[in-house]
Short mmCIF file of C-alpha atoms and ligand atoms in Angstrom, two decimals:
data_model
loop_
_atom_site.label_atom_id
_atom_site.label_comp_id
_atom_site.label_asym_id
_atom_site.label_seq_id
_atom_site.Cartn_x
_atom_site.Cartn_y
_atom_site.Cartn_z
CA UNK A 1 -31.84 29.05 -43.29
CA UNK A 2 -29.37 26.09 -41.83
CA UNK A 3 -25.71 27.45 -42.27
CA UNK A 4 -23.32 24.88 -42.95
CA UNK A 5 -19.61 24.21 -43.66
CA UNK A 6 -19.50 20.82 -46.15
CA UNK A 7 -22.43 18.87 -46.52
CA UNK A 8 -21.97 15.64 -48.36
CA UNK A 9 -25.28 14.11 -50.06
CA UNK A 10 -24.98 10.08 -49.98
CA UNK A 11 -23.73 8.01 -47.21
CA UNK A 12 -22.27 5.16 -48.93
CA UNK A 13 -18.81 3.65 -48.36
CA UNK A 14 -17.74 7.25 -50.89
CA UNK A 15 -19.83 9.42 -48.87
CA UNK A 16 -18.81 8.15 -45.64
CA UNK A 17 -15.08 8.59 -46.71
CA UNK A 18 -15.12 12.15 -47.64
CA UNK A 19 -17.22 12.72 -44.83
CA UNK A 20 -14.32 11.15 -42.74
CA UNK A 21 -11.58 13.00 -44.50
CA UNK A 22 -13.37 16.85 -44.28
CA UNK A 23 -14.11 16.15 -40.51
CA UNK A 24 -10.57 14.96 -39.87
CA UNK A 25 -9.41 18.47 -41.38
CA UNK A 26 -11.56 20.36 -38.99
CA UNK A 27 -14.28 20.87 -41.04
CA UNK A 28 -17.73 21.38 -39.83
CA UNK A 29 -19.64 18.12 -41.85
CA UNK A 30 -23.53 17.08 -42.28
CA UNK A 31 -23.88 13.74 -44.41
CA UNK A 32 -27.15 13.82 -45.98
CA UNK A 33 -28.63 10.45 -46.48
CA UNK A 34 -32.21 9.89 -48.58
CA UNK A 35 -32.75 6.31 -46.54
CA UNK A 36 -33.09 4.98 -43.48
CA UNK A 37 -30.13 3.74 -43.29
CA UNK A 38 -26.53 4.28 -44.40
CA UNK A 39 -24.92 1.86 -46.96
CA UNK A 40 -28.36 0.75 -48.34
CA UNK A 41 -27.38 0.93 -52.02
CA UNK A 42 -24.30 -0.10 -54.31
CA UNK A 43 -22.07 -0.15 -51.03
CA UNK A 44 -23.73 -3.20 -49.81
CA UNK A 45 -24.23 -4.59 -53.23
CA UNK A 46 -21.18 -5.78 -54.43
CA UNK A 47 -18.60 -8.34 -54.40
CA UNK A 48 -16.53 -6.88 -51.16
CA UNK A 49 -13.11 -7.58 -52.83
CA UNK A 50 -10.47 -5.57 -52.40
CA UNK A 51 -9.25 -4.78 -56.15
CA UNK A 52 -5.50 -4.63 -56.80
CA UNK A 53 -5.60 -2.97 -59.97
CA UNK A 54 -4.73 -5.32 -62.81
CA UNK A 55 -7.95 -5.09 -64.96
CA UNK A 56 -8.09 -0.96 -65.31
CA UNK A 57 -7.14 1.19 -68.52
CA UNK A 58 -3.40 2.65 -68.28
CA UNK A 59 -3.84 5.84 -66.47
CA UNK A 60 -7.35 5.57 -65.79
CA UNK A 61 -8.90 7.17 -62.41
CA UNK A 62 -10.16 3.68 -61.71
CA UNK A 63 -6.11 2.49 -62.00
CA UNK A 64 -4.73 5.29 -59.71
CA UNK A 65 -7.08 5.18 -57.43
CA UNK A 66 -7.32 1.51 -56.98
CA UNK A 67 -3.62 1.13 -56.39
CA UNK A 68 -3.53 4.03 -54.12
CA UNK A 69 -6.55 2.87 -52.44
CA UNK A 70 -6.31 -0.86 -51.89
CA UNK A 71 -2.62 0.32 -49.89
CA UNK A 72 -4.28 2.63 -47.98
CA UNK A 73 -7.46 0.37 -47.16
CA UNK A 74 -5.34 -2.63 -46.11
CA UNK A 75 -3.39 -0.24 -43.79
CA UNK A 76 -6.87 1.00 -42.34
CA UNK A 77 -8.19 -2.91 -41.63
CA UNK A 78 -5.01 -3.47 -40.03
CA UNK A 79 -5.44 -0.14 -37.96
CA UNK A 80 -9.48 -0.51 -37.10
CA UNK A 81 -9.53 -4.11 -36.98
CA UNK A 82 -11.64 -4.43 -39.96
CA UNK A 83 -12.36 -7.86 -41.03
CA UNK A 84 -10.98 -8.72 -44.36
CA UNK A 85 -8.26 -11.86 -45.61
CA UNK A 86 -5.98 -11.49 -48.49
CA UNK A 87 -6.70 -14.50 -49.86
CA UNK A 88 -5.32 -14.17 -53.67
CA UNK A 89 -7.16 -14.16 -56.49
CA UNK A 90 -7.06 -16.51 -59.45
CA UNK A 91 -7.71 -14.73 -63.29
CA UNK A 92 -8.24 -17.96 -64.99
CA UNK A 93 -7.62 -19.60 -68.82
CA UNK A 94 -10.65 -22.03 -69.41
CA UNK A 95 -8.44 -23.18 -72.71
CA UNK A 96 -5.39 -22.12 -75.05
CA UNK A 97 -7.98 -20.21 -76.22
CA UNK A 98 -8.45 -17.60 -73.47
CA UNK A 99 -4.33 -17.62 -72.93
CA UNK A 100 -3.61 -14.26 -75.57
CA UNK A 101 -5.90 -12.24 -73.50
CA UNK A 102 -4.55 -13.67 -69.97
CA UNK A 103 -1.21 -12.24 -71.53
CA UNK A 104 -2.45 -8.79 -72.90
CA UNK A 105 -4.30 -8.40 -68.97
CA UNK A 106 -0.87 -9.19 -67.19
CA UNK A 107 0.98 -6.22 -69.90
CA UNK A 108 -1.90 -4.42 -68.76
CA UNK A 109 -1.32 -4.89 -64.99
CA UNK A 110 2.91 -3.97 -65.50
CA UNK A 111 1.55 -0.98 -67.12
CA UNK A 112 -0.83 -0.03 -64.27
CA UNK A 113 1.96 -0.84 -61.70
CA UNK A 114 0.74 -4.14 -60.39
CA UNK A 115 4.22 -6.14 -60.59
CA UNK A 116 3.32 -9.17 -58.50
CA UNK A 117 1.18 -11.30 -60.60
CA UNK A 118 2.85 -14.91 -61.74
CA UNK A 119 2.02 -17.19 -64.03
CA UNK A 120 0.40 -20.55 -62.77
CA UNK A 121 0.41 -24.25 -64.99
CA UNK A 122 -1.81 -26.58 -65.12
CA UNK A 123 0.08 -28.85 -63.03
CA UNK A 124 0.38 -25.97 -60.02
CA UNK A 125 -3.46 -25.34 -59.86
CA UNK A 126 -4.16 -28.72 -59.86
CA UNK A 127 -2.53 -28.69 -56.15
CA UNK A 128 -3.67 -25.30 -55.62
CA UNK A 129 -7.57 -25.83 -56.46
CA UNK A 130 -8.31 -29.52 -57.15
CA UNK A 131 -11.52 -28.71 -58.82
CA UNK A 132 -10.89 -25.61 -60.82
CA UNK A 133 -9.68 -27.51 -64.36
CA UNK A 134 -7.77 -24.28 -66.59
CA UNK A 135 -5.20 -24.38 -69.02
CA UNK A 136 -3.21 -21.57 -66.68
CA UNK A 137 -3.99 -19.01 -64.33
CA UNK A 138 -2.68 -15.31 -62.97
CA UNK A 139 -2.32 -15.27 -59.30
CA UNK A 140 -2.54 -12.21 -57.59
CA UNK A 141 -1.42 -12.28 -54.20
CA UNK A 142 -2.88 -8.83 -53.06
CA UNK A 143 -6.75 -9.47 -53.82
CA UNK A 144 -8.39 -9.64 -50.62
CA UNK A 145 -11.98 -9.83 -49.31
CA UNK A 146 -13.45 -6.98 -46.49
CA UNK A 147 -16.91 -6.66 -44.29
CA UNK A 148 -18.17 -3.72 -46.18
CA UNK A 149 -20.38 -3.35 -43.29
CA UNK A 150 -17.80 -3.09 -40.61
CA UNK A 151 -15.72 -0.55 -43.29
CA UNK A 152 -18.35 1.52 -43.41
CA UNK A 153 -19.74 1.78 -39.49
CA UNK A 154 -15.63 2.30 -39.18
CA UNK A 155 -15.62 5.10 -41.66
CA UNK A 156 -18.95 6.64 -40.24
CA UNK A 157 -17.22 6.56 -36.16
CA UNK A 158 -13.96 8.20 -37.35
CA UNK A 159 -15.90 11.16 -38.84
CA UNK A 160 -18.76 11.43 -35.96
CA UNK A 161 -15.65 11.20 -33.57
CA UNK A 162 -14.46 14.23 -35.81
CA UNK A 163 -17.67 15.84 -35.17
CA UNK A 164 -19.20 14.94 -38.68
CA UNK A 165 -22.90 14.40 -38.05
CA UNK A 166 -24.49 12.08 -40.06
CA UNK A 167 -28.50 12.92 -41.26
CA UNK A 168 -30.65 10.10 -42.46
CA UNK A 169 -34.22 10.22 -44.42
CA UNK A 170 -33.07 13.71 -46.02
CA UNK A 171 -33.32 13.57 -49.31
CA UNK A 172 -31.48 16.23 -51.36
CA UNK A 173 -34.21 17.57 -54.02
CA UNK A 174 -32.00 19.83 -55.94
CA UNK A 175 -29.92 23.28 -55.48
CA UNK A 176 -29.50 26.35 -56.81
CA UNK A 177 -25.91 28.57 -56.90
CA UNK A 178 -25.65 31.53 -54.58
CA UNK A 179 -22.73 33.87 -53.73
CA UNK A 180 -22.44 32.16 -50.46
CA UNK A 181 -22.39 28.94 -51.89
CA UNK A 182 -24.93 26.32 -52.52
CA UNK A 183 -28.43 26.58 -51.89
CA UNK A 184 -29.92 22.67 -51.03
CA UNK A 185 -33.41 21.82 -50.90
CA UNK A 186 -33.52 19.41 -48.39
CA UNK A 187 -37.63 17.72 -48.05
CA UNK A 188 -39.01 21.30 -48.26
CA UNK A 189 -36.17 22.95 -46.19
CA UNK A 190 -33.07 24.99 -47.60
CA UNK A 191 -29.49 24.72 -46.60
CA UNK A 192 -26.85 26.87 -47.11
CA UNK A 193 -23.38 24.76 -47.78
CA UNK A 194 -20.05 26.75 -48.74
CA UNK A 195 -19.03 23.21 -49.97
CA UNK A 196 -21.08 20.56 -51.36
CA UNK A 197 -20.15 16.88 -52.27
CA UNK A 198 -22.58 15.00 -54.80
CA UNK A 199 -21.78 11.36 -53.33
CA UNK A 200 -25.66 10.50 -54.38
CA UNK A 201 -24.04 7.27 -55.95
CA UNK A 202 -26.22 5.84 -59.09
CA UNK A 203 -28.49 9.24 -59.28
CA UNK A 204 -25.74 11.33 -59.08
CA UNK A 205 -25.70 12.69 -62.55
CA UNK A 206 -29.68 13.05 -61.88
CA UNK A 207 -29.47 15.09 -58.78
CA UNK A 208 -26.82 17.12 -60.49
CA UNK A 209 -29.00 18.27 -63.10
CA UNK A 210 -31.40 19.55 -60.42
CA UNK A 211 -28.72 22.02 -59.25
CA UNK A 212 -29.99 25.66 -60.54
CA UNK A 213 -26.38 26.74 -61.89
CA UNK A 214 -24.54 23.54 -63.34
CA UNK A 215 -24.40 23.71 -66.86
CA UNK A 216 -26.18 20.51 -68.27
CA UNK A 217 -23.40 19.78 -71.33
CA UNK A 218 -21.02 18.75 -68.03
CA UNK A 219 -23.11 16.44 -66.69
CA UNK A 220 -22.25 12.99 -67.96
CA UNK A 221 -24.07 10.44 -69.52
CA UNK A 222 -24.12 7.63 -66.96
CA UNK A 223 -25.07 3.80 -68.12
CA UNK A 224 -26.16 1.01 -65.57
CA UNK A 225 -25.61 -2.30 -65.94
CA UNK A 226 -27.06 -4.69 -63.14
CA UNK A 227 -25.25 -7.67 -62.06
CA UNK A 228 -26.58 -10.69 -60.27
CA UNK A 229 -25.33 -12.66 -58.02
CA UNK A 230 -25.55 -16.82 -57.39
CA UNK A 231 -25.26 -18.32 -54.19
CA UNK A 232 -23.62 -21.81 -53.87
CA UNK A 233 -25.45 -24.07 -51.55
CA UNK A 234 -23.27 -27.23 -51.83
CA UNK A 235 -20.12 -27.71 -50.08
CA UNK A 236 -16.78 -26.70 -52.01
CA UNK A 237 -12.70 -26.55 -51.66
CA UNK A 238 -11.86 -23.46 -53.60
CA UNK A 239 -9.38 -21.02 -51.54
CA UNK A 240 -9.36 -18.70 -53.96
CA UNK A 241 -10.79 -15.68 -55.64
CA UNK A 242 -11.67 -17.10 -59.22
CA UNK A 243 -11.85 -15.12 -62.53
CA UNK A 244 -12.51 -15.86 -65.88
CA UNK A 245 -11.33 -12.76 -68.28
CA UNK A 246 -13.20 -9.68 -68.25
CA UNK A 247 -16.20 -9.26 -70.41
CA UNK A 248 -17.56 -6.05 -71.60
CA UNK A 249 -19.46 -4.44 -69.00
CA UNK A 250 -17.74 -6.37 -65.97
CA UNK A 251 -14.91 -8.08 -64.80
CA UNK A 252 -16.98 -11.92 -65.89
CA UNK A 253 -18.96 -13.97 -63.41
CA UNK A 254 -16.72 -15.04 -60.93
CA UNK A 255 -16.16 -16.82 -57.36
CA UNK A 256 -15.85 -15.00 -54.65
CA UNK A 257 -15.73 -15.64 -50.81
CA UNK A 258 -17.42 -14.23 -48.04
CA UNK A 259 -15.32 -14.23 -44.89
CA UNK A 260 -17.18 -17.41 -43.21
CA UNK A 261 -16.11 -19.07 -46.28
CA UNK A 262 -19.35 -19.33 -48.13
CA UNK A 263 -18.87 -19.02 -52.01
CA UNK A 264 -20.75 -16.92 -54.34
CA UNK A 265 -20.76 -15.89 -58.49
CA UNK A 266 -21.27 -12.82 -59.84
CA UNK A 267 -21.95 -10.42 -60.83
CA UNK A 268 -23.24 -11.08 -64.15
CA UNK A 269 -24.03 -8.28 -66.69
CA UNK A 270 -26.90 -6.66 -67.90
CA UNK A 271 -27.54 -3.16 -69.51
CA UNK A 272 -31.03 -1.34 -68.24
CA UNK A 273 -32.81 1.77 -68.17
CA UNK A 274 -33.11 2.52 -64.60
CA UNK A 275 -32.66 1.49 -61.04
CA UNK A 276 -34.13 -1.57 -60.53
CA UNK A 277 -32.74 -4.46 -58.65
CA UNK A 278 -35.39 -6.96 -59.47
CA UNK A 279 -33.56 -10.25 -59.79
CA UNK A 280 -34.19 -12.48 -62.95
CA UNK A 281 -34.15 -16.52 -61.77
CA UNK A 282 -34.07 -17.66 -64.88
CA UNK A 283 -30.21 -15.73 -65.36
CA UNK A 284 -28.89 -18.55 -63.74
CA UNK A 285 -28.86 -20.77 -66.56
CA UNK A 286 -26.12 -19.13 -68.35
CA UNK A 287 -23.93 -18.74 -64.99
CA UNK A 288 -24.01 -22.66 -65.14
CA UNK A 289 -22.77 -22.35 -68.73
CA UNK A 290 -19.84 -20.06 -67.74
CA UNK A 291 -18.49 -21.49 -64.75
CA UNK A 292 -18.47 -24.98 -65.53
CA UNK A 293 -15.91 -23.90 -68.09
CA UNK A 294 -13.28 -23.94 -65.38
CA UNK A 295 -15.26 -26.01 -63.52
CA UNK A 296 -17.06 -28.83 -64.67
CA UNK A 297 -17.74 -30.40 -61.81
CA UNK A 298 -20.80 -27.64 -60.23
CA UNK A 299 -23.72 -29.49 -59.81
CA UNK A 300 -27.13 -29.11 -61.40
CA UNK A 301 -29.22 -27.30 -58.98
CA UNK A 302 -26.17 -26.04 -56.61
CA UNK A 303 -26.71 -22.03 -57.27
CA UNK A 304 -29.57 -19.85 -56.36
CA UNK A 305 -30.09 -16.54 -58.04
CA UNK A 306 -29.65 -14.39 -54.54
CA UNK A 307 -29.25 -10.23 -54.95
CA UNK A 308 -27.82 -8.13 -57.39
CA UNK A 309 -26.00 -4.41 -57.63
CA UNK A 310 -25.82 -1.76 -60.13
CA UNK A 311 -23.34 -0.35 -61.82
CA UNK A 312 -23.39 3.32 -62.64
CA UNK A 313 -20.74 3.87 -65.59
CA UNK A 314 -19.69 7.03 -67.66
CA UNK A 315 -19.06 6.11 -70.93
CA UNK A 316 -17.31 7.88 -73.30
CA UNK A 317 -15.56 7.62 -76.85
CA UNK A 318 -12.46 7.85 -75.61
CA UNK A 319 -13.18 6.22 -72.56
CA UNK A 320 -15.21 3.01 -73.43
CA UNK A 321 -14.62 0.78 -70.60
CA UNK A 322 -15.92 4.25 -68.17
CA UNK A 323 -14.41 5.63 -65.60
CA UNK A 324 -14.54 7.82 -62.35
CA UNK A 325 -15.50 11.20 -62.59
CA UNK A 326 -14.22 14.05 -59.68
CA UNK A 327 -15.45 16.57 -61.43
CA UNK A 328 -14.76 20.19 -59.58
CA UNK A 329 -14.16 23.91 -60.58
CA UNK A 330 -12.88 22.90 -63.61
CA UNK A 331 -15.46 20.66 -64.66
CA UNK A 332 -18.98 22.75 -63.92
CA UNK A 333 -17.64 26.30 -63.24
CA UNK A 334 -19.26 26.28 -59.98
CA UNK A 335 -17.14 27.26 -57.06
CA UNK A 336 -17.89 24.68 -53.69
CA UNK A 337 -19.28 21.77 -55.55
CA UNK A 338 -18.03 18.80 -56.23
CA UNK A 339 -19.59 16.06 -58.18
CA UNK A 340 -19.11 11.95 -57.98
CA UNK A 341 -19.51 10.31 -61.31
CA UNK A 342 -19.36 6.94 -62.33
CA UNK A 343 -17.88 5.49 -59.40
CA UNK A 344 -18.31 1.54 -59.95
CA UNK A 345 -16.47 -1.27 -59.33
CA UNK A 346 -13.02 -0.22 -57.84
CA UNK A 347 -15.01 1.97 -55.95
CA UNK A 348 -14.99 0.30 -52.47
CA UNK A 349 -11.16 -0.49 -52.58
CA UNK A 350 -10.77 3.11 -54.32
CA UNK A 351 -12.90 4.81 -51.20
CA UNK A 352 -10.01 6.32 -49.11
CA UNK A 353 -8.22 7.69 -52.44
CA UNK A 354 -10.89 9.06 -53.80
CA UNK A 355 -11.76 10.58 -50.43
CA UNK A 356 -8.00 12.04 -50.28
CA UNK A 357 -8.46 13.54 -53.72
CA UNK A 358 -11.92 15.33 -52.86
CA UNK A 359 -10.25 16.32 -49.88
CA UNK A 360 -7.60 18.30 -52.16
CA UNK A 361 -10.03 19.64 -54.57
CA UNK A 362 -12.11 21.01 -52.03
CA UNK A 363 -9.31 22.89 -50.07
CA UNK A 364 -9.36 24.85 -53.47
CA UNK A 365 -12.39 26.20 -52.47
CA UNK A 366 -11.40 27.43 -49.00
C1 FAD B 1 -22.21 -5.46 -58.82
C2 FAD B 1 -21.11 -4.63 -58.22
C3 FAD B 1 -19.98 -5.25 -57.70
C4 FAD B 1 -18.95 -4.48 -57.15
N1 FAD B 1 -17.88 -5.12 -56.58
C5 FAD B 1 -16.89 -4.38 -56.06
C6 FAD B 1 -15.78 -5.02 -55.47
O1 FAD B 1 -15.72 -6.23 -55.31
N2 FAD B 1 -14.74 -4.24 -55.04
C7 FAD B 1 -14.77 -2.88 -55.17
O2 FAD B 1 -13.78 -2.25 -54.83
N3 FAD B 1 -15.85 -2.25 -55.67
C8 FAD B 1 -16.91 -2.97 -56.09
N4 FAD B 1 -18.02 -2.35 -56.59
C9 FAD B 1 -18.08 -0.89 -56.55
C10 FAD B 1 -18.50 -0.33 -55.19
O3 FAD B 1 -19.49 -1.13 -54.60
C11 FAD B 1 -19.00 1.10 -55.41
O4 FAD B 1 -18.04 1.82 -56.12
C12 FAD B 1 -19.30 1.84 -54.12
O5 FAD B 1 -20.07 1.07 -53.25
C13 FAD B 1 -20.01 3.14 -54.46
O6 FAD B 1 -20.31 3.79 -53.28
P1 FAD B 1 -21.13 5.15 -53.29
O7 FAD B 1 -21.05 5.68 -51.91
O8 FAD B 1 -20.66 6.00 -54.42
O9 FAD B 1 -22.62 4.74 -53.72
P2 FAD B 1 -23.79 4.16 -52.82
O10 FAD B 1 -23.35 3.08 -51.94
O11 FAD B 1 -24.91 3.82 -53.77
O12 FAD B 1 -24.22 5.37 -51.91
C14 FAD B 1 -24.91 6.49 -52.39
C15 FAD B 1 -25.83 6.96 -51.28
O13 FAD B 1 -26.46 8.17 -51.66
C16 FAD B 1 -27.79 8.15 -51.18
N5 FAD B 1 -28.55 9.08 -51.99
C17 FAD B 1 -28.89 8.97 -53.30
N6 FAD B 1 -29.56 10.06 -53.71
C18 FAD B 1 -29.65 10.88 -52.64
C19 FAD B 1 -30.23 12.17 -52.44
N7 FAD B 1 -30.84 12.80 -53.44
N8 FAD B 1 -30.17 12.73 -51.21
C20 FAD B 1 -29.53 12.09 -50.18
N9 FAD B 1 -28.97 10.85 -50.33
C21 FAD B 1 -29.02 10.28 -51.54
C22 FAD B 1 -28.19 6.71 -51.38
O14 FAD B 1 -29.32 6.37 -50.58
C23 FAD B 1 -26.93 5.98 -50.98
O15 FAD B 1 -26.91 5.67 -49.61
C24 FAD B 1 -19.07 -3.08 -57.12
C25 FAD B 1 -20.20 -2.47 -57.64
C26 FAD B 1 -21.23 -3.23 -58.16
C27 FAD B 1 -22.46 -2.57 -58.68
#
């Protein structure tokens, strides 16, 4: 039986971050990836903004870690070169209407930390963004844009230069607890890992309940909601990020910029079953309906219903907007495994904190 040190199962932008972080520490890493590929799933289906914390429940994982996170990801762009702009983002009132809960999000954001946002007027954004038409606006200067892409082949050289390997088309079939450590079955083969990371993304919870050991009352529940994304194909001024106020489920359809400037909405919100990123058309009809709130001027037949991504989200009673789950020791009883819950949207700006804090919990285990 294969002998190893840490293996971590996924290699998304998560994955590929602990990966980096155990392999910087002198751990001996294997990254076992089901695809082809790395980066084939929710990491390269998402909005690729860099988060700075505003919208996240007071003392929330997803708060701490986006903070922490968005600091240390801007200092690794600068560092690597990563492409990425802080362009600012814009959390929009449509009408006097929306203006109590642009007030409760910015009591939210002191609470979280995030001290920088400032109040825009009509008169302002008019200058600002000609066509955006709102009765005031946030501004958050810190919001940025990234390559995912270029994070993530960054993330994967750092820990291969480490002397993390990384394994594709192994899919991780389920496990078993030994004295040793874990057991994996790996496409008919066993592995022996003293420390396992479950970075398996929106199966997670699935692949954890395969693991001979883990008792199944610690395994969250885990919800997905699908958002789709509309591309713009006319041409448009907007500079900025653009966000209506958060709806249940998501953050609301809003603009976002890729780095060649091209604009795109999303991701809307949709609860289903199971992973499927089938893309409904016809959803763009009520994407019209929202963004022509704040700006009326989007022409009939301008968007184009393009790709969508799935969000994986533990839900609880006390937790009803979900959060991230590190679950370790503590959690499953289980000493050398740690398990990834829930870890949607902040998750790309949240990558290299939530790396650092797997790092810590697994040095428990050494
Ligand atoms: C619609 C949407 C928009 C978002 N927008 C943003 C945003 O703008 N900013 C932001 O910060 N965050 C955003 N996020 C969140 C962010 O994209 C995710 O938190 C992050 O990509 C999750 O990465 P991951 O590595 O956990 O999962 P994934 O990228 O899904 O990676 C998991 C990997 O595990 C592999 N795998 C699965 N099962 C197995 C197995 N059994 N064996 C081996 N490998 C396996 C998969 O193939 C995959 O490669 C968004 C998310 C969504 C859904």
């Amino acid at each position: 039986m294969n002998k190893i040190d840490c293996v971590v199962i996924g290699a998304g932008v998560i994955g590929l971050a602990v990966a980096r972080a155990l392999a910087r520490e002198g751990r001996e890493v294997v990254v076992l990836e089901a695809e082809p590929a790395f980066g084939q799933h929710t990491s390269s289906r998402n909005s690729e903004v860099i988060h700075a914390g505003m919208h996240y429940p007071a003392g929330s994982m997803k708060a701490l870690h986006c903070l922490r996170g968005q600091r240390l990801l801007y200092a690794y762009c600068r560092e690597r070169a990563i492409a990425h702009r802080q362009l600012g983002k814009l959390i929009v009132a449509a009408d006097e209407s929306d203006m109590p809960g642009l007030v409760a999000l910015q009591e939210k954001a002191l609470v979280n930390g995030v001290t920088n946002l400032t109040w825009m007027d009509r008169r302002v954004l008019a200058e600002l963004e000609p066509d955006l038409q709102a009765y005031g606006a946030l501004h958050s200067p810190t919001t940025g844009i990234i390559d995912s892409h270029a994070l993530m082949v960054s993330l994967l050289a750092d820990a291969e230069a480490a002397g993390a390997q990384l394994v594709l088309q192994s899919r991780v079939t389920g496990g078993r607890e030994t004295e040793d450590g874990m057991v994996l079955f790996v496409d008919g083969e066993e592995v022996l890992a003293k420390t396992v990371v479950n970075a398996s993304g929106l199966t997670a919870h699935v692949l954890a309940a395969k693991m001979r050991g883990v008792p199944h009352e610690t395994i969250p529940r885990v919800r997905y909601v699908r958002g789709v994304y509309f591309a713009l194909n006319v041409r448009h001024r907007f500079r900025h990020l653009i966000y209506p106020l958060p709806e249940p489920g998501g953050l609301g359809t809003h603009l976002t910029l890729d780095l060649a400037g091209n604009a795109r909405f999303g991701p809307d919100v949709e609860w289903i079953n199971q992973v499927d990123y089938t893309v409904d058309p016809g959803r763009v009809d009520v994407c019209y309906q929202n963004i022509r709130r704040w700006w009326p001027g989007l022409p009939s037949g301008a968007l184009a219903a393009t790709y969508c991504g799935i969000r994986p989200k533990v839900i609880n009673v006390d937790k009803p907007e979900g959060d991230f789950l590190i679950q370790g020791l503590e959690g499953h009883g289980i000493r050398g495994l740690i398990n990834l819950f829930g870890i949607e949207s902040p998750g790309l700006t949240a990558c290299l904190s939530i790396a650092d804090e797997v790092l810590r919990r697994c040095r428990q285990y050494w």
